CSV table of C-alpha atoms in Angstrom, one decimal:
chain,number,residue,atom,x,y,z
A,1,MET,CA,-78.0,119.2,-99.7
A,2,SER,CA,-74.5,118.3,-98.6
A,3,ALA,CA,-71.6,120.0,-101.1
A,4,ALA,CA,-70.9,116.1,-102.3
A,5,ASP,CA,-74.3,115.8,-103.2
A,6,SER,CA,-74.0,119.3,-104.8
A,7,LEU,CA,-71.5,118.5,-106.6
A,8,ASN,CA,-72.8,115.2,-108.2
A,9,GLU,CA,-75.9,117.0,-108.7
A,10,ARG,CA,-74.0,119.0,-111.1
A,11,LEU,CA,-72.4,116.8,-112.6
A,12,TYR,CA,-75.0,114.6,-113.5
A,13,THR,CA,-76.5,117.4,-115.3
A,14,ARG,CA,-73.4,117.8,-116.9
A,15,LEU,CA,-73.8,114.0,-117.8
A,16,ALA,CA,-77.2,114.1,-119.0
A,17,SER,CA,-76.4,117.0,-121.7
A,18,LEU,CA,-73.4,114.7,-123.2
A,19,ASP,CA,-74.3,114.1,-126.8
A,20,PRO,CA,-73.4,110.4,-127.0
A,21,ARG,CA,-71.4,111.2,-130.6
A,22,LEU,CA,-68.7,113.0,-128.6
A,23,VAL,CA,-68.2,109.8,-126.5
A,24,ALA,CA,-68.2,107.7,-129.0
A,25,ASP,CA,-65.2,110.2,-131.1
A,26,TYR,CA,-63.3,110.1,-128.0
A,27,LEU,CA,-63.2,106.7,-127.7
A,28,GLU,CA,-62.3,106.0,-131.1
A,29,ALA,CA,-59.5,109.0,-130.7
A,30,THR,CA,-58.0,107.2,-127.8
A,31,GLY,CA,-58.2,103.6,-129.0
A,32,TRP,CA,-61.2,101.8,-127.5
A,33,THR,CA,-62.8,99.6,-130.5
A,34,CYS,CA,-66.3,99.7,-131.3
A,35,HIS,CA,-67.8,96.1,-132.4
A,36,ALA,CA,-69.9,95.2,-135.0
A,37,GLU,CA,-73.0,94.1,-132.4
A,38,GLU,CA,-74.9,96.1,-130.7
A,39,TRP,CA,-77.0,95.4,-126.9
A,40,ARG,CA,-80.5,96.7,-126.7
A,41,GLY,CA,-79.5,99.4,-129.1
A,42,ALA,CA,-76.6,100.2,-127.6
A,43,SER,CA,-73.0,100.6,-129.1
A,44,VAL,CA,-70.3,97.8,-127.6
A,45,TRP,CA,-66.6,99.3,-127.3
A,46,SER,CA,-63.6,97.7,-125.8
A,47,ALA,CA,-60.0,98.8,-125.2
A,48,ALA,CA,-57.0,96.6,-124.3
A,49,ASN,CA,-57.0,95.3,-121.1
A,50,THR,CA,-60.3,96.4,-119.9
A,51,GLY,CA,-64.0,94.8,-120.0
A,52,LYS,CA,-66.9,96.0,-122.3
A,53,MET,CA,-68.8,99.6,-122.1
A,54,LEU,CA,-72.4,100.3,-123.3
A,55,LEU,CA,-72.9,103.5,-125.4
A,56,PRO,CA,-76.2,104.8,-126.4
A,57,LEU,CA,-76.4,105.9,-130.0
A,58,GLU,CA,-78.5,108.7,-128.4
A,59,ILE,CA,-80.7,109.7,-125.5
A,60,VAL,CA,-84.0,108.2,-126.6
A,61,TYR,CA,-84.9,106.6,-122.8
A,62,ASP,CA,-83.9,107.9,-119.2
A,63,ASP,CA,-81.8,104.8,-118.6
A,64,ASP,CA,-79.7,105.8,-122.1
A,65,VAL,CA,-78.2,108.9,-119.6
A,66,ASP,CA,-77.3,106.1,-116.8
A,67,LEU,CA,-75.2,104.2,-119.2
A,68,VAL,CA,-73.5,107.5,-120.3
A,69,ALA,CA,-72.7,108.0,-116.8
A,70,ARG,CA,-71.7,105.0,-116.3
A,71,ALA,CA,-69.3,104.7,-119.6
A,72,MET,CA,-67.7,108.1,-118.5
A,73,ARG,CA,-66.8,106.9,-115.2
A,74,ILE,CA,-65.2,103.5,-116.7
A,75,LEU,CA,-63.6,105.9,-118.7
A,76,ALA,CA,-62.3,107.9,-115.6
A,77,ASP,CA,-61.1,104.5,-113.7
A,78,VAL,CA,-59.1,103.7,-116.9
A,79,GLU,CA,-57.2,106.8,-117.5
A,80,GLY,CA,-57.0,107.1,-113.8
A,81,ARG,CA,-58.0,110.7,-114.0
A,82,PRO,CA,-60.9,112.5,-112.0
A,83,LEU,CA,-64.1,112.5,-113.5
A,84,PRO,CA,-64.9,116.1,-114.3
A,85,GLU,CA,-61.8,116.4,-116.0
A,86,VAL,CA,-62.8,113.4,-118.4
A,87,LEU,CA,-66.2,115.0,-118.8
A,88,ARG,CA,-64.3,118.0,-120.0
A,89,ASP,CA,-62.3,116.8,-122.6
A,90,VAL,CA,-65.1,114.6,-123.7
A,91,GLY,CA,-67.3,117.5,-124.1
A,92,GLU,CA,-64.9,120.2,-125.7
A,93,PRO,CA,-63.8,118.3,-128.9
A,94,MET,CA,-61.9,121.9,-129.6
A,95,VAL,CA,-60.0,122.6,-127.5
A,96,ASP,CA,-55.9,122.0,-126.6
A,97,VAL,CA,-54.8,122.0,-123.4
A,98,GLN,CA,-51.3,123.1,-121.9
A,99,ARG,CA,-50.6,121.7,-118.0
A,100,PHE,CA,-47.7,123.9,-116.2
A,101,HIS,CA,-46.2,121.5,-113.7
A,102,THR,CA,-44.2,123.4,-110.7
A,103,HIS,CA,-42.9,122.2,-108.1
A,104,PRO,CA,-42.6,124.5,-104.9
A,105,GLY,CA,-41.4,123.0,-101.8
A,106,THR,CA,-44.7,123.2,-100.4
A,107,PRO,CA,-47.6,120.3,-99.6
A,108,SER,CA,-48.9,119.1,-102.8
A,109,GLY,CA,-51.6,121.2,-104.4
A,110,THR,CA,-50.2,124.6,-102.8
A,111,ILE,CA,-47.7,126.9,-103.9
A,112,PRO,CA,-46.2,129.7,-102.1
A,113,LEU,CA,-48.2,132.8,-102.8
A,114,LEU,CA,-45.4,134.8,-104.7
A,115,SER,CA,-44.2,131.8,-106.7
A,116,GLY,CA,-48.2,131.6,-107.5
A,117,ALA,CA,-48.6,134.9,-108.9
A,118,ALA,CA,-45.2,134.7,-110.4
A,119,ALA,CA,-46.4,131.1,-112.3
A,120,ILE,CA,-50.0,132.8,-113.6
A,121,GLU,CA,-47.7,135.6,-114.9
A,122,GLY,CA,-45.4,133.4,-116.6
A,123,VAL,CA,-48.9,131.7,-118.3
A,124,THR,CA,-49.6,135.0,-119.6
A,125,LYS,CA,-46.1,136.1,-121.1
A,126,ALA,CA,-45.7,132.4,-122.6
A,127,PHE,CA,-49.0,133.0,-124.8
A,128,ASP,CA,-48.2,136.5,-125.5
A,129,ALA,CA,-44.6,135.8,-126.8
A,130,ALA,CA,-46.2,132.8,-128.4
A,131,ALA,CA,-48.8,135.0,-129.9
A,132,ARG,CA,-46.6,137.8,-131.3
A,133,PRO,CA,-45.6,136.4,-134.2
A,134,VAL,CA,-48.4,135.2,-135.7
A,135,LEU,CA,-50.8,138.0,-135.0
A,136,ASP,CA,-48.6,141.4,-134.6
A,137,PRO,CA,-45.1,140.3,-136.1
A,138,GLU,CA,-43.9,144.0,-136.1
A,139,GLY,CA,-44.7,144.0,-132.0
A,140,ALA,CA,-42.4,140.6,-131.6
A,141,ILE,CA,-39.5,142.9,-130.9
A,142,ALA,CA,-38.5,144.1,-127.2
A,143,GLY,CA,-39.6,146.8,-126.0
A,144,ALA,CA,-43.1,146.7,-128.4
A,145,ARG,CA,-46.3,147.4,-126.7
A,146,ARG,CA,-49.1,144.5,-126.5
A,147,SER,CA,-51.8,145.0,-129.7
A,148,GLY,CA,-55.2,144.8,-129.3
A,149,GLN,CA,-55.1,141.9,-131.1
A,150,ILE,CA,-52.8,140.2,-128.6
A,151,THR,CA,-55.5,141.2,-125.9
A,152,LYS,CA,-57.9,139.8,-127.6
A,153,PHE,CA,-56.3,136.7,-127.7
A,154,LEU,CA,-55.1,136.1,-124.3
A,155,GLN,CA,-59.2,136.9,-123.3
A,156,SER,CA,-60.3,134.0,-125.3
A,157,VAL,CA,-57.4,131.7,-123.8
A,158,ARG,CA,-59.2,130.1,-120.2
A,159,LEU,CA,-57.5,129.1,-116.8
A,160,GLY,CA,-58.9,125.7,-115.9
A,161,PRO,CA,-59.0,123.8,-112.7
A,162,LEU,CA,-55.9,122.5,-110.9
A,163,VAL,CA,-55.2,118.5,-111.2
A,164,ALA,CA,-53.5,116.5,-109.5
A,165,GLY,CA,-49.5,117.1,-108.8
A,166,SER,CA,-47.5,119.3,-106.6
A,167,TYR,CA,-48.5,123.0,-108.4
A,168,VAL,CA,-50.3,122.1,-111.9
A,169,LEU,CA,-51.6,125.3,-113.6
A,170,VAL,CA,-54.2,124.2,-116.5
A,171,SER,CA,-54.8,126.4,-119.4
A,172,GLN,CA,-57.4,126.2,-122.0
A,173,VAL,CA,-57.3,127.3,-125.8
A,174,PRO,CA,-60.2,127.0,-127.5
A,175,LEU,CA,-60.0,126.1,-131.2
A,176,ARG,CA,-62.4,128.2,-133.4
A,177,SER,CA,-63.5,126.4,-136.5
A,178,PRO,CA,-62.2,128.2,-140.0
A,179,GLU,CA,-66.0,128.2,-141.2
A,180,LYS,CA,-66.6,130.3,-138.6
A,181,GLY,CA,-65.2,133.4,-139.9
A,182,ARG,CA,-62.2,135.2,-140.7
A,183,ALA,CA,-61.6,137.1,-137.7
A,184,CYS,CA,-60.0,134.1,-136.3
A,185,LEU,CA,-57.6,133.2,-139.2
A,186,VAL,CA,-54.4,134.4,-140.7
A,187,GLU,CA,-55.6,134.8,-144.0
A,188,ASP,CA,-55.4,131.8,-146.8
A,189,SER,CA,-55.1,129.7,-144.1
A,190,ALA,CA,-57.1,127.0,-143.1
A,191,VAL,CA,-55.3,126.1,-139.3
A,192,PRO,CA,-57.2,128.7,-136.8
A,193,VAL,CA,-54.9,131.0,-135.6
A,194,GLU,CA,-55.2,129.6,-131.8
A,195,ARG,CA,-53.8,126.5,-132.9
A,196,GLN,CA,-51.0,128.1,-134.5
A,197,VAL,CA,-49.9,130.0,-131.8
A,198,VAL,CA,-50.2,126.8,-129.5
A,199,THR,CA,-48.1,125.2,-132.1
A,200,ARG,CA,-45.7,128.3,-132.5
A,201,MET,CA,-45.6,128.4,-128.2
A,202,ASN,CA,-44.9,124.2,-128.3
A,203,ALA,CA,-42.2,124.5,-130.2
A,204,ALA,CA,-40.2,127.3,-128.8
A,205,ILE,CA,-40.6,126.1,-125.3
A,206,HIS,CA,-39.3,122.5,-126.8
A,207,ALA,CA,-36.2,124.4,-128.2
A,208,ALA,CA,-35.7,126.3,-124.6
A,209,SER,CA,-35.6,123.2,-123.0
A,210,GLN,CA,-33.0,121.9,-125.5
A,211,ALA,CA,-31.1,125.1,-125.1
A,212,VAL,CA,-31.1,125.0,-121.4
A,213,GLN,CA,-29.7,121.5,-121.4
A,214,GLN,CA,-26.8,122.4,-124.0
A,215,ALA,CA,-26.3,125.1,-121.8
A,216,GLU,CA,-25.8,122.7,-119.0
A,217,GLU,CA,-23.8,120.6,-120.7
A,218,SER,CA,-21.5,122.9,-121.8
A,219,GLY,CA,-20.7,124.6,-118.8
A,220,GLY,CA,-22.9,127.8,-118.8
A,221,GLU,CA,-22.6,128.6,-122.5
A,222,LEU,CA,-25.5,130.1,-124.1
A,223,ALA,CA,-25.1,130.0,-128.0
A,224,GLY,CA,-27.6,127.1,-128.0
A,225,PHE,CA,-29.9,130.4,-127.5
A,226,ASP,CA,-28.9,132.0,-130.8
A,227,ASP,CA,-30.0,128.9,-132.7
A,228,SER,CA,-33.2,128.2,-131.0
A,229,ALA,CA,-34.4,132.2,-132.3
A,230,ASP,CA,-35.8,130.3,-135.4
A,231,ALA,CA,-37.8,128.3,-133.3
A,232,GLY,CA,-39.7,131.2,-131.4
A,233,VAL,CA,-37.4,131.3,-129.0
A,234,THR,CA,-37.2,135.1,-127.5
A,235,SER,CA,-36.3,137.2,-124.4
A,236,ARG,CA,-40.0,137.0,-123.8
A,237,LEU,CA,-40.4,133.5,-123.4
A,238,CYS,CA,-37.2,133.2,-121.7
A,239,GLU,CA,-38.7,135.9,-119.2
A,240,ALA,CA,-41.8,133.9,-118.7
A,241,LEU,CA,-40.5,130.5,-118.2
A,242,VAL,CA,-38.1,132.3,-115.5
A,243,ARG,CA,-41.5,132.6,-113.5
A,244,PHE,CA,-42.2,129.2,-113.4
A,245,GLY,CA,-39.0,128.7,-111.2
A,246,GLY,CA,-40.6,130.0,-108.4
A,247,HIS,CA,-40.0,133.0,-106.4
A,248,GLU,CA,-36.0,132.2,-105.8
A,249,LYS,CA,-36.0,131.0,-109.4
A,250,ASP,CA,-35.0,127.6,-108.1
A,251,ARG,CA,-37.1,124.9,-108.7
A,252,GLY,CA,-37.6,122.4,-111.9
A,253,PHE,CA,-40.8,122.9,-113.9
A,254,SER,CA,-42.6,121.1,-116.8
A,255,ILE,CA,-45.1,121.9,-119.7
A,256,GLY,CA,-47.4,119.4,-121.2
A,257,PHE,CA,-49.6,119.7,-124.1
A,258,SER,CA,-52.6,118.0,-125.3
A,259,TRP,CA,-54.1,118.6,-128.5
A,260,ALA,CA,-57.4,119.0,-129.2
A,261,ARG,CA,-59.1,116.0,-130.8
A,262,GLY,CA,-61.4,117.9,-133.3
A,263,LEU,CA,-58.3,118.9,-135.5
A,264,SER,CA,-55.1,116.7,-136.6
A,265,ALA,CA,-52.4,117.4,-134.3
A,266,PRO,CA,-49.2,119.5,-135.6
A,267,PRO,CA,-47.0,117.4,-137.5
A,268,ASP,CA,-43.9,118.3,-135.4
A,269,ALA,CA,-46.0,118.8,-132.1
A,270,ILE,CA,-44.2,117.7,-128.8
A,271,SER,CA,-47.0,116.0,-126.6
A,272,ASP,CA,-44.6,114.9,-124.2
A,273,ASP,CA,-43.7,116.9,-121.1
A,274,ILE,CA,-41.1,119.0,-121.9
A,275,PRO,CA,-38.8,119.3,-118.8
A,276,PHE,CA,-36.8,122.1,-117.1
A,277,SER,CA,-34.4,121.1,-114.3
A,278,ALA,CA,-34.0,123.3,-111.3
A,279,ALA,CA,-30.9,125.1,-113.1
A,280,SER,CA,-33.1,126.6,-116.0
A,281,PRO,CA,-34.4,129.8,-114.8
A,282,ARG,CA,-31.4,131.5,-114.0
A,283,ILE,CA,-30.1,129.9,-117.4
A,284,LEU,CA,-33.0,131.4,-119.0
A,285,GLY,CA,-32.7,135.0,-116.9
A,286,LYS,CA,-29.2,135.1,-118.2
A,287,ALA,CA,-30.3,134.0,-121.7
A,288,ALA,CA,-33.2,136.6,-121.7
A,289,ASP,CA,-30.8,139.5,-121.5
A,290,ARG,CA,-28.7,137.6,-124.2
A,291,LEU,CA,-31.4,137.9,-126.6
A,292,ARG,CA,-33.1,141.2,-125.8
A,293,GLU,CA,-29.6,143.0,-126.9
A,294,ILE,CA,-30.3,141.7,-130.3
A,295,GLU,CA,-34.1,142.6,-130.1
A,296,GLN,CA,-33.7,146.2,-129.3
A,297,GLY,CA,-31.6,146.7,-132.6
A,298,GLY,CA,-29.6,149.7,-133.6
A,299,PRO,CA,-26.5,149.8,-135.3
A,300,ALA,CA,-23.9,146.9,-134.7
A,301,ARG,CA,-20.9,145.2,-136.7
A,302,MET,CA,-20.1,141.3,-137.0
A,303,ARG,CA,-16.8,139.6,-137.5
A,304,GLY,CA,-16.4,136.5,-137.9
A,305,THR,CA,-16.8,133.1,-140.2
A,306,VAL,CA,-19.6,132.4,-142.7
A,307,ILE,CA,-21.1,128.8,-141.6
A,308,ALA,CA,-24.5,128.6,-143.5
A,309,VAL,CA,-26.0,130.6,-146.4
A,310,LYS,CA,-29.4,130.2,-148.1
A,311,ARG,CA,-31.6,131.6,-150.5
A,312,HIS,CA,-35.2,130.8,-151.8
A,313,SER,CA,-34.3,132.7,-155.5
A,314,PRO,CA,-32.1,134.8,-157.0
A,315,PHE,CA,-34.1,137.6,-156.7
A,316,GLU,CA,-34.5,137.8,-152.7
A,317,PRO,CA,-32.2,138.8,-150.3
A,318,GLY,CA,-30.1,135.9,-148.8
A,319,SER,CA,-29.4,134.4,-145.4
A,320,VAL,CA,-26.0,134.4,-144.4
A,321,ARG,CA,-25.4,132.2,-140.6
A,322,ILE,CA,-22.1,133.9,-139.2
A,323,GLU,CA,-20.3,132.8,-135.8
A,324,GLY,CA,-18.3,135.5,-134.3
A,325,VAL,CA,-18.1,138.7,-132.2
A,326,LEU,CA,-20.8,141.2,-132.5
A,327,THR,CA,-20.1,144.5,-131.9
A,328,MET,CA,-22.9,147.1,-130.4
A,329,GLY,CA,-22.9,149.8,-128.1
A,330,GLY,CA,-19.8,149.3,-127.6
A,331,LYS,CA,-19.6,146.1,-126.2
A,332,GLU,CA,-18.0,143.0,-127.9
A,333,ARG,CA,-19.6,139.2,-127.3
A,334,ARG,CA,-19.4,136.0,-128.7
A,335,ARG,CA,-22.9,135.2,-131.3
A,336,THR,CA,-23.7,133.5,-134.1
A,337,ILE,CA,-26.4,135.4,-136.0
A,338,TRP,CA,-27.9,135.7,-139.3
A,339,VAL,CA,-27.3,137.8,-141.7
A,340,GLN,CA,-29.8,139.6,-144.6
A,341,ALA,CA,-27.3,140.1,-147.7
A,342,GLY,CA,-28.8,141.4,-150.7
A,343,SER,CA,-27.1,140.0,-154.2
A,344,ASN,CA,-23.7,141.5,-153.9
A,345,ALA,CA,-23.2,140.6,-150.6
A,346,TYR,CA,-24.4,137.0,-151.0
A,347,GLN,CA,-21.9,136.6,-153.9
A,348,VAL,CA,-19.1,137.6,-151.3
A,349,ALA,CA,-20.6,135.6,-148.8
A,350,LEU,CA,-20.7,132.3,-150.9
A,351,GLU,CA,-17.0,133.2,-151.8
A,352,ALA,CA,-16.3,133.7,-147.9
A,353,HIS,CA,-17.8,130.0,-147.4
A,354,ARG,CA,-16.0,128.3,-149.9
A,355,THR,CA,-13.1,129.6,-148.3
A,356,SER,CA,-13.6,130.0,-144.7
A,357,THR,CA,-12.5,133.2,-145.2
A,358,PRO,CA,-13.3,135.6,-142.2
A,359,VAL,CA,-15.5,138.8,-142.8
A,360,VAL,CA,-16.7,141.9,-141.2
A,361,VAL,CA,-20.5,143.0,-141.6
A,362,ASP,CA,-21.8,146.5,-140.7
A,363,GLY,CA,-25.4,147.0,-140.7
A,364,THR,CA,-28.9,147.5,-138.5
A,365,PHE,CA,-31.1,144.2,-136.9
A,366,GLU,CA,-34.5,144.1,-138.4
A,367,THR,CA,-37.3,141.8,-137.8
A,368,ARG,CA,-37.6,139.0,-141.3
A,369,ASP,CA,-39.5,136.1,-141.1
A,370,ASN,CA,-40.5,136.2,-137.6
A,371,ARG,CA,-36.9,136.3,-136.7
A,372,ARG,CA,-34.0,139.3,-136.1
A,373,GLU,CA,-31.6,139.6,-138.7
A,374,LEU,CA,-29.0,142.2,-139.3
A,375,ARG,CA,-29.7,143.7,-142.6
A,376,ALA,CA,-26.0,144.3,-144.3
A,377,GLU,CA,-25.0,147.6,-145.2
A,378,THR,CA,-21.6,146.8,-146.0
A,379,PHE,CA,-20.8,143.0,-146.3
A,380,GLN,CA,-16.8,142.5,-147.0
A,381,ILE,CA,-13.8,140.2,-146.7
A,382,GLU,CA,-12.0,141.0,-144.1
A,383,ARG,CA,-8.3,141.9,-144.8
């Protein structure tokens, strides 16, 4: 038996075990129309600019398997994708898929060894960075060790087969249904924890891309990364993204997300490819250093102007956004940070914000609501 025959046999075996209901779900989710009429017990489907296809309602006769196989080949032709890739998407409705598209200077489908090793490490580190705030918030700070929960999640992520392109790494995150037990859920949540991690990674990578674009447009100013911390951009994530830029850190890349059709996509999810230019790896490297300073914490002083204030209730600490000069470890640098302010400090912040009066804050950085804030020990109007 030739390799091609062996491949065809394996494909046919997978097709023979495919539930036609999964194919019907996929057709409906991707815009196909099921017609009212049937033909010899098979449903009739069509889509814009395509002919009709037949799909059995269930596998009863040998010919039904042939009809399913033919429907899958039509799907692959219409979508312009390899049949095994479409088969995987149809057969696994509860899997989120991510595509890390790198652009090495080698023939399509290949990558230099060191760049390939870095890219795989980048996938691991990107998931690690996204999982920490969801599974282990205390471990989100720079330097914290990876917990058992994070390791268990990373073990569940799969690397899929390469797809057509310069060099595209595909990862797959199976989503366990909520009813299968609390081990896969954050307490009191109906969304699988795996989806929560992917959603956070999606938002963080999109925010990082926007911060890079701001840096490029402003001649290298990294202030956009201060604002992107709320969306999950951390030093860890930036370090992960750098690795997709090749061994020399001079290649552009993009990251795309496909959401499992068995679960509604997150409301604000980005499904288009998220782009990073050839200049991105070096910008991200500098941003990682910038963010790491705050994540490592320690005593700090902030002098500047209050640009935003918010508080959920009078009985909770407020959050105050300050733009100015941060002093840590004897070094001064321009920053925009959040400050955690108690009742008295919050009143001072409100007055300073109203009058545009500079303030000086002394305190220590700590994690609150999955972001680093300077917890104010003293909060005063600067005289």
